[in-house]
Short mmCIF file of C-alpha atoms in Angstrom, two decimals:
data_model
loop_
_atom_site.label_atom_id
_atom_site.label_comp_id
_atom_site.label_asym_id
_atom_site.label_seq_id
_atom_site.Cartn_x
_atom_site.Cartn_y
_atom_site.Cartn_z
CA MET A 266 116.98 86.26 240.48
CA ARG A 267 116.54 89.49 238.57
CA ALA A 268 116.42 92.73 240.57
CA ARG A 269 113.14 94.58 240.94
CA ILE A 270 113.49 97.87 239.08
CA ASP A 271 111.56 101.03 239.91
CA PRO A 272 109.62 102.30 236.85
CA GLU A 273 110.94 105.82 237.52
CA LEU A 274 114.50 104.49 237.44
CA GLN A 275 113.78 102.77 234.11
CA ARG A 276 112.48 106.07 232.72
CA GLN A 277 115.57 107.92 233.97
CA LEU A 278 117.89 105.30 232.46
CA ASP A 279 116.18 105.66 229.09
CA ALA A 280 116.41 109.47 229.25
CA ALA A 281 120.04 109.44 230.44
CA GLY A 282 121.07 107.20 227.57
CA LYS A 283 119.91 109.86 225.13
CA ALA A 284 121.28 112.84 227.09
CA GLY A 285 124.49 111.32 228.44
CA GLU A 286 123.62 112.42 231.97
CA PRO A 287 124.62 110.44 235.09
CA VAL A 288 121.99 108.36 236.86
CA ARG A 289 121.64 108.22 240.65
CA VAL A 290 120.33 104.94 241.98
CA VAL A 291 119.72 103.25 245.32
CA VAL A 292 120.45 99.52 245.19
CA GLN A 293 119.74 96.89 247.81
CA VAL A 294 121.67 93.64 248.05
CA HIS A 295 120.69 90.24 249.47
CA ARG A 296 119.95 89.98 253.16
CA THR A 297 119.53 86.77 255.12
CA ALA A 298 116.00 86.52 256.54
CA GLY A 299 115.77 86.26 260.31
CA ARG A 300 119.30 87.48 260.87
CA PRO A 301 120.68 90.99 261.46
CA THR A 302 122.48 92.43 258.46
CA GLU A 303 126.25 92.22 258.74
CA PRO A 304 127.67 95.53 257.44
CA ALA A 305 130.89 93.92 256.20
CA GLU A 306 128.91 91.32 254.24
CA SER A 307 126.71 93.99 252.63
CA GLU A 308 129.74 96.13 251.77
CA ALA A 309 131.50 93.14 250.21
CA GLN A 310 128.44 92.33 248.08
CA ILE A 311 128.11 95.92 246.90
CA HIS A 312 131.80 96.26 246.09
CA ALA A 313 131.76 92.94 244.20
CA ALA A 314 128.78 94.09 242.13
CA VAL A 315 130.42 97.48 241.43
CA GLU A 316 133.72 95.86 240.43
CA ARG A 317 131.99 93.38 238.12
CA ALA A 318 129.92 96.15 236.50
CA SER A 319 133.09 98.24 236.08
CA ALA A 320 134.92 95.34 234.44
CA ALA A 321 132.00 94.68 232.08
CA THR A 322 131.57 98.31 231.01
CA GLY A 323 135.10 99.69 231.33
CA GLU A 324 133.61 102.51 233.43
CA ARG A 325 133.84 103.48 237.09
CA PRO A 326 130.91 104.94 239.03
CA ASP A 327 131.01 108.65 239.82
CA ASP A 328 130.15 107.95 243.46
CA VAL A 329 129.31 105.02 245.75
CA HIS A 330 128.05 105.45 249.31
CA VAL A 331 127.37 102.21 251.20
CA LEU A 332 125.00 101.89 254.16
CA GLY A 333 126.13 98.46 255.27
CA ARG A 334 123.65 97.95 258.11
CA MET A 335 120.81 98.50 255.66
CA ALA A 336 122.36 96.47 252.81
CA VAL A 337 121.92 99.54 250.60
CA ALA A 338 124.17 101.72 248.45
CA TYR A 339 123.66 105.04 246.74
CA VAL A 340 125.45 104.95 243.39
CA SER A 341 125.92 107.55 240.67
CA GLY A 342 127.21 106.60 237.25
CA SER A 343 126.58 106.49 233.56
CA GLU A 344 123.45 104.89 232.17
CA THR A 345 125.56 102.01 230.84
CA PHE A 346 127.24 101.41 234.19
CA VAL A 347 123.98 101.56 236.18
CA ARG A 348 122.22 99.16 233.80
CA GLU A 349 125.06 96.67 234.26
CA LEU A 350 125.14 97.18 238.03
CA ILE A 351 121.46 96.40 238.52
CA GLU A 352 121.90 93.16 236.56
CA GLN A 353 124.46 91.84 239.05
CA PRO A 354 123.34 88.81 241.09
CA GLU A 355 123.87 90.55 244.44
CA VAL A 356 121.37 93.32 243.62
CA THR A 357 117.79 92.54 244.69
CA SER A 358 116.17 95.90 243.97
CA ALA A 359 116.96 99.29 242.49
CA VAL A 360 115.11 102.59 242.73
CA ALA A 361 115.74 106.09 241.43
CA ASN A 362 117.44 108.31 244.00
CA GLU A 363 115.54 111.31 242.67
CA THR A 364 112.06 111.73 241.26
CA THR A 365 111.22 113.66 238.11
CA SER A 366 110.46 116.71 240.23
CA GLY A 367 114.09 116.65 241.41
CA SER A 368 113.31 115.91 245.04
CA GLU A 369 115.02 113.08 246.89
CA ALA A 370 113.30 109.69 246.73
CA ASP A 371 111.54 108.53 249.90
#
């Protein structure tokens, strides 16, 4: 299943590729319906996706902050790294962490 990608994130990825700027993204990983999220499971999924994206690109993210109970991570990295990360099978959705006005995403 391909992750749902926020149109603003897509725009930022395209712009970052030209400018070489880092991209800040919020990714969500799979959660089991009808069951509380297990933080350790979410963290393992996120770390697996990050490691696989790192191996594929030869790059490490600038920052990763995992919110295991929410099955979410805030990640900052190059455009190439973020594009690879959001293609990982664990990732179900990805949104820009900041809007074009520079304010934090809701």
